[in-house]
Coordinates of C-alpha atoms and ligand atoms in Angstrom, one line a residue:
M1 CA -69.6 -9.2 -91.0
N2 CA -71.8 -6.2 -91.3
S3 CA -74.4 -9.2 -91.9
I4 CA -74.0 -10.3 -88.8
K5 CA -74.2 -7.0 -86.9
Q6 CA -77.7 -6.4 -88.9
R7 CA -78.5 -10.4 -88.0
T8 CA -77.8 -9.6 -84.1
E9 CA -79.4 -6.2 -84.1
R10 CA -82.7 -8.1 -85.5
E11 CA -82.7 -10.9 -83.2
R12 CA -82.0 -8.5 -80.4
A13 CA -85.1 -6.3 -82.3
E14 CA -87.0 -9.3 -81.9
R15 CA -86.4 -10.8 -78.4
A16 CA -87.2 -7.2 -76.7
A17 CA -90.6 -7.3 -79.3
E18 CA -91.1 -11.3 -77.1
N19 CA -90.5 -9.7 -73.8
E20 CA -92.5 -6.3 -74.5
G21 CA -90.0 -4.4 -74.0
L22 CA -88.7 -6.3 -70.9
P23 CA -85.1 -7.7 -70.0
T24 CA -85.4 -11.6 -70.3
L25 CA -85.3 -13.3 -67.3
G26 CA -85.0 -16.8 -67.7
F27 CA -81.6 -18.6 -68.2
D28 CA -80.8 -22.0 -68.4
S29 CA -77.6 -21.8 -66.2
A30 CA -75.3 -19.3 -65.1
T31 CA -76.8 -15.9 -67.0
P32 CA -74.5 -14.7 -69.5
Y33 CA -73.1 -11.8 -67.3
D34 CA -71.9 -13.8 -64.7
D35 CA -70.1 -15.9 -67.2
Y36 CA -68.3 -12.9 -69.0
V37 CA -67.5 -10.8 -65.9
G38 CA -66.2 -14.2 -64.1
T39 CA -68.9 -12.6 -60.6
A40 CA -68.1 -16.0 -59.1
V41 CA -64.5 -15.7 -59.5
L42 CA -64.5 -11.7 -58.6
H43 CA -66.5 -11.9 -55.5
R44 CA -65.1 -15.2 -53.8
L45 CA -61.4 -13.2 -54.0
Q46 CA -62.6 -10.9 -51.1
R47 CA -60.7 -13.4 -48.6
T48 CA -60.4 -10.8 -45.2
V49 CA -57.8 -12.0 -42.6
T50 CA -59.7 -10.4 -39.8
D51 CA -62.9 -9.9 -38.9
A52 CA -62.7 -5.7 -38.7
P53 CA -65.1 -4.5 -40.6
E54 CA -63.3 -1.8 -41.9
E55 CA -60.8 -4.2 -43.8
L56 CA -62.8 -4.8 -46.6
A57 CA -63.3 -1.7 -47.9
F58 CA -58.9 -1.7 -47.5
L59 CA -59.2 -5.3 -49.5
V60 CA -61.6 -4.2 -52.1
T61 CA -59.9 -0.7 -53.0
T62 CA -56.5 -2.6 -53.1
Q63 CA -57.7 -5.3 -55.5
V64 CA -59.6 -2.9 -57.5
M65 CA -56.3 -0.2 -57.7
E66 CA -54.9 -4.0 -58.9
L67 CA -56.9 -4.2 -61.8
Y68 CA -56.4 -0.8 -62.7
F69 CA -52.7 -1.2 -62.9
G70 CA -53.4 -4.2 -65.2
L71 CA -55.5 -1.6 -67.8
L72 CA -53.2 0.6 -67.7
R73 CA -49.7 -1.6 -68.4
S74 CA -52.3 -2.3 -71.5
E75 CA -52.7 1.0 -72.6
W76 CA -49.6 1.7 -72.6
R77 CA -47.9 -1.3 -74.1
L78 CA -51.1 -0.5 -77.0
A79 CA -49.7 3.1 -77.1
Q80 CA -46.1 2.3 -77.4
R81 CA -47.3 -0.3 -81.0
Q82 CA -49.1 2.7 -82.1
L83 CA -46.3 5.0 -81.7
D84 CA -43.4 2.5 -83.4
D85 CA -46.1 2.5 -86.3
D86 CA -45.5 6.8 -86.2
D87 CA -49.6 6.5 -85.4
A88 CA -49.7 9.7 -83.5
A89 CA -53.2 10.4 -83.6
A90 CA -54.0 6.6 -82.2
A91 CA -51.3 7.3 -79.8
I92 CA -52.6 10.3 -78.0
T93 CA -56.1 8.5 -78.3
T94 CA -54.5 5.9 -75.9
I95 CA -52.5 8.0 -73.7
K96 CA -56.0 10.2 -73.2
R97 CA -58.1 7.3 -72.3
S98 CA -55.6 6.0 -70.1
V99 CA -55.5 9.7 -68.3
R100 CA -59.2 8.9 -67.4
H101 CA -58.4 6.0 -66.3
F102 CA -55.7 6.8 -64.0
E103 CA -58.7 9.4 -63.1
A104 CA -60.8 6.3 -61.9
L105 CA -58.1 5.3 -60.1
N106 CA -57.1 7.6 -58.0
A107 CA -60.7 8.7 -57.4
A108 CA -60.9 5.0 -55.7
W109 CA -58.3 6.7 -53.0
S110 CA -61.7 8.2 -51.5
S111 CA -62.6 4.6 -50.1
L112 CA -59.6 4.7 -47.8
S113 CA -59.4 7.9 -47.1
W114 CA -61.7 7.5 -43.2
L115 CA -59.3 5.1 -42.0
T116 CA -57.8 6.3 -38.4
P117 CA -54.8 4.9 -37.1
A118 CA -56.7 2.3 -34.2
Q119 CA -59.5 1.5 -37.4
F120 CA -55.9 -0.2 -39.8
N121 CA -53.9 -1.3 -36.3
Q122 CA -57.2 -3.6 -35.7
F123 CA -55.8 -5.5 -39.2
R124 CA -52.2 -4.4 -40.2
D125 CA -51.0 -6.8 -37.7
A126 CA -52.5 -9.8 -39.9
L127 CA -51.4 -8.3 -43.4
G128 CA -47.6 -9.4 -41.6
E129 CA -45.6 -8.5 -44.2
A130 CA -48.4 -8.0 -47.2
S131 CA -47.6 -4.3 -48.8
G132 CA -48.1 -2.9 -51.8
F133 CA -44.9 -2.3 -52.8
Q134 CA -44.8 -5.9 -53.7
S135 CA -47.3 -5.1 -56.8
A136 CA -45.7 -6.9 -59.8
Y137 CA -48.1 -4.4 -61.8
Y138 CA -47.6 -1.1 -60.0
R139 CA -43.6 -1.8 -61.2
H140 CA -44.5 -2.6 -64.3
V141 CA -46.4 0.7 -64.3
E142 CA -43.4 2.5 -63.2
F143 CA -41.3 0.5 -65.9
L144 CA -43.3 1.4 -68.2
L145 CA -43.6 5.2 -67.1
G146 CA -39.4 5.0 -66.7
I147 CA -39.0 4.4 -63.2
K148 CA -36.2 1.3 -63.5
S149 CA -35.1 -0.3 -61.1
E150 CA -33.5 -4.1 -61.6
A151 CA -32.8 -3.9 -57.4
L152 CA -37.1 -3.4 -57.3
I153 CA -37.7 -6.9 -59.1
R154 CA -35.7 -8.8 -56.3
P155 CA -39.4 -9.4 -54.3
H156 CA -40.3 -11.5 -57.3
R157 CA -38.0 -14.1 -58.0
R158 CA -39.9 -17.0 -57.1
N159 CA -42.8 -16.4 -58.9
P160 CA -41.5 -16.9 -62.6
E161 CA -44.1 -15.4 -64.1
A162 CA -44.1 -12.1 -62.9
Y163 CA -40.0 -11.8 -63.0
A164 CA -39.7 -12.7 -66.3
E165 CA -42.6 -9.8 -67.0
L166 CA -40.6 -8.1 -64.9
V167 CA -36.9 -8.6 -66.3
D168 CA -38.7 -8.0 -70.4
A169 CA -40.3 -5.4 -68.7
L170 CA -37.7 -3.4 -67.3
A171 CA -34.7 -4.0 -70.5
R172 CA -38.2 -2.5 -73.4
P173 CA -38.0 1.1 -74.0
S174 CA -40.2 3.2 -71.3
L175 CA -43.4 5.2 -73.0
Y176 CA -41.3 8.0 -72.9
D177 CA -38.3 6.0 -74.5
S178 CA -41.2 5.3 -77.8
V179 CA -42.4 8.8 -77.7
L180 CA -38.7 10.1 -78.2
A181 CA -37.8 7.4 -80.1
F182 CA -41.3 8.4 -82.6
L183 CA -39.9 12.2 -82.0
A184 CA -36.6 11.2 -83.7
R185 CA -37.9 9.8 -86.5
N186 CA -40.0 12.4 -87.1
G187 CA -37.2 15.3 -87.7
F188 CA -37.2 16.4 -83.8
A189 CA -33.6 17.0 -82.7
V190 CA -33.8 13.7 -80.1
P191 CA -29.3 13.2 -79.3
R192 CA -28.7 9.3 -80.1
Q193 CA -27.8 8.9 -76.3
A194 CA -31.2 9.3 -76.0
T195 CA -32.6 6.9 -77.9
E196 CA -30.0 4.3 -77.9
R197 CA -29.4 3.7 -74.6
D198 CA -29.5 1.0 -72.1
H199 CA -33.5 1.3 -71.6
A200 CA -32.8 -1.0 -68.2
A201 CA -31.0 2.2 -67.2
E202 CA -32.0 5.4 -65.3
Y203 CA -33.2 8.1 -68.3
Q204 CA -30.5 10.9 -67.7
P205 CA -32.1 14.2 -68.8
S206 CA -30.7 16.7 -71.1
Q207 CA -31.5 19.6 -72.4
Q208 CA -31.0 18.8 -76.0
V209 CA -34.3 16.9 -74.9
E210 CA -35.7 19.3 -73.2
A211 CA -35.1 21.9 -76.8
V212 CA -37.2 19.3 -78.6
W213 CA -40.3 19.3 -75.8
V214 CA -40.2 23.3 -76.6
E215 CA -40.3 22.8 -80.4
V216 CA -42.9 20.2 -79.6
Y217 CA -45.1 22.3 -78.7
A218 CA -44.7 24.6 -81.3
S219 CA -46.2 21.9 -83.5
P220 CA -49.2 20.1 -84.5
L221 CA -47.5 17.3 -81.4
A222 CA -48.1 19.1 -78.7
P223 CA -51.8 17.4 -78.0
L224 CA -49.2 14.4 -77.6
A225 CA -47.3 16.4 -75.4
E226 CA -50.5 17.9 -72.9
A227 CA -51.6 13.7 -73.0
L228 CA -48.2 13.1 -71.5
T229 CA -48.4 15.9 -69.0
D230 CA -51.3 14.5 -67.9
L231 CA -50.4 11.3 -67.7
A232 CA -48.0 12.3 -65.2
E233 CA -50.0 15.1 -63.7
Q234 CA -52.1 11.4 -63.3
F235 CA -49.2 9.8 -61.4
S236 CA -47.9 12.5 -58.9
D237 CA -51.6 12.3 -57.6
W238 CA -51.5 8.6 -57.3
R239 CA -48.4 8.9 -55.2
Y240 CA -49.7 11.6 -53.1
R241 CA -52.7 9.9 -52.6
H242 CA -50.9 7.2 -51.3
L243 CA -49.0 9.2 -49.0
M244 CA -52.2 10.7 -47.7
A245 CA -53.6 7.5 -46.7
V246 CA -50.1 6.5 -44.8
R247 CA -49.6 9.1 -42.6
R248 CA -53.4 9.7 -41.4
S249 CA -54.0 5.5 -40.7
M250 CA -50.5 5.0 -40.0
G251 CA -48.4 7.6 -39.4
A252 CA -44.6 7.4 -38.9
K253 CA -44.6 3.8 -38.1
P254 CA -42.6 1.9 -40.6
G255 CA -44.3 0.0 -42.8
S256 CA -45.4 -3.6 -43.8
G257 CA -42.7 -4.2 -46.3
G258 CA -39.7 -3.5 -44.0
S259 CA -38.9 0.0 -45.6
S260 CA -38.9 3.4 -42.6
G261 CA -43.1 3.8 -44.4
M262 CA -43.5 7.6 -45.1
T263 CA -40.1 8.7 -45.5
W264 CA -39.4 5.9 -47.8
L265 CA -41.9 6.9 -50.0
E266 CA -41.3 10.3 -50.2
R267 CA -37.9 9.5 -50.7
S268 CA -39.5 7.8 -53.6
M269 CA -41.7 10.3 -54.7
R270 CA -38.6 12.3 -56.1
R271 CA -38.6 10.1 -58.8
E272 CA -40.4 12.1 -61.5
I273 CA -41.4 10.7 -64.9
F274 CA -40.5 12.3 -68.1
P275 CA -38.7 14.7 -66.9
E276 CA -37.9 17.2 -69.5
L277 CA -41.8 17.4 -70.1
W278 CA -41.4 20.2 -66.6
T279 CA -38.1 21.7 -67.5
A280 CA -38.6 22.4 -71.0
R281 CA -41.8 24.5 -69.8
T282 CA -39.6 27.3 -67.7
L283 CA -37.7 28.0 -71.2
M284 CA -41.3 28.0 -73.1
Ligands
HEM301 C1 -53.5 3.2 -45.5 C2 -54.2 2.6 -47.0 C3 -52.7 2.5 -46.8 C4 -50.8 2.6 -46.0 C5 -51.0 2.4 -44.5 C6 -49.9 2.1 -46.9 C7 -48.9 2.0 -46.9 C8 -47.9 1.5 -47.4 C9 -46.2 1.8 -47.1 C10 -46.1 1.9 -45.3 C11 -45.5 1.6 -48.0 C12 -43.4 1.4 -48.3 C13 -43.1 0.0 -47.7 C14 -43.6 -0.7 -47.3 O1 -44.8 -1.1 -47.1 O2 -42.5 -0.7 -46.3 C15 -46.4 1.6 -49.3 C16 -45.8 1.3 -50.4 C17 -46.4 1.3 -51.9 N1 -47.9 0.8 -51.1 FE1 -49.0 1.0 -49.7 N2 -50.6 1.7 -48.1 C18 -51.7 1.4 -48.6 C19 -52.7 1.5 -49.6 C20 -52.5 1.3 -50.4 C21 -52.9 1.0 -51.9 C22 -55.0 1.0 -51.6 C23 -52.2 0.5 -52.5 C24 -52.7 0.0 -53.9 C25 -52.0 -1.4 -54.6 C26 -50.8 0.8 -52.5 C27 -49.8 0.5 -52.9 C28 -48.7 0.8 -52.8 C29 -47.6 0.6 -53.3 C30 -47.1 0.3 -54.9 C31 -46.3 0.6 -53.0 C32 -44.9 0.7 -53.8 C33 -44.8 2.5 -54.1 C34 -43.4 3.0 -54.6 O3 -42.7 1.1 -54.4 O4 -43.1 3.9 -54.2 N3 -51.0 1.3 -50.9 N4 -47.9 1.2 -48.9

């Protein structure tokens, strides 16, 4: 393995010398960058449905966020595997990395935070019933964060692949469940009802788990608690900035996805993630 790496480095050095330090300019077909990134496909995906100049920013921002949902999903599944292997250090590194992704995802709201109702109205009707509410990846992200709801996977019934993934994710432990199971295996007094439960059901917070977090903060595992707190905060930020984008661009009108809009979003925001990680702070 090492010798392959050394050979590649040597070849790179020879090429740089041949090119007199400049980048390679000639290729027989599409550039290796295009092949790797899939640029041709990627840039063909911005199919706007109106001529409104503002629509492209709306579509690209939404697509960027979709990609980040996929990235977060992949990182948290990795963190769960690391926790299952009792590798806390690796899980903390993964969760911290996902916090950075979340910061970048949230920064993308700036690309939309200028949209006025008049500008949005130019393409809002053309979106028909399309709504972010129907994002299967977002729903998966919420399930991984512990916000479980069977009803919310119904929109995907006619999309067998997305539906099967969500049915599976609903029944599986969330990231929080994996953390609690890890803590239970590692000597913390996590009650059995928190670890041996129906993972598809909504998580019920308890005072015992609250006490566990107080202990975790006094232990070498405090960085795990802090990484999860950072994550929860980023998720709150996503929801808040989404709500602001809604308030700013359409006020209290009903949503394209069939909900009452802002009031529905405000209600759904009340479902907090990692609940005892917050309430335990009062006891510290
Ligand atoms: C001006 C921009 C936006 C407006 C006005 C808006 C509006 C709304 C509304 C009204 C809802 C409630 C459901 C419904 O449609 O009836 C909703 C839900 C949602 N939107 Fe947006 N949205 C915007 C941007 C985005 C973007 C860029 C994304 C990124 C993918 C997104 C993702 C979501 C998600 C995931 C939900 C479901 C939230 C939940 O289940 O709690 N939205 N949006």
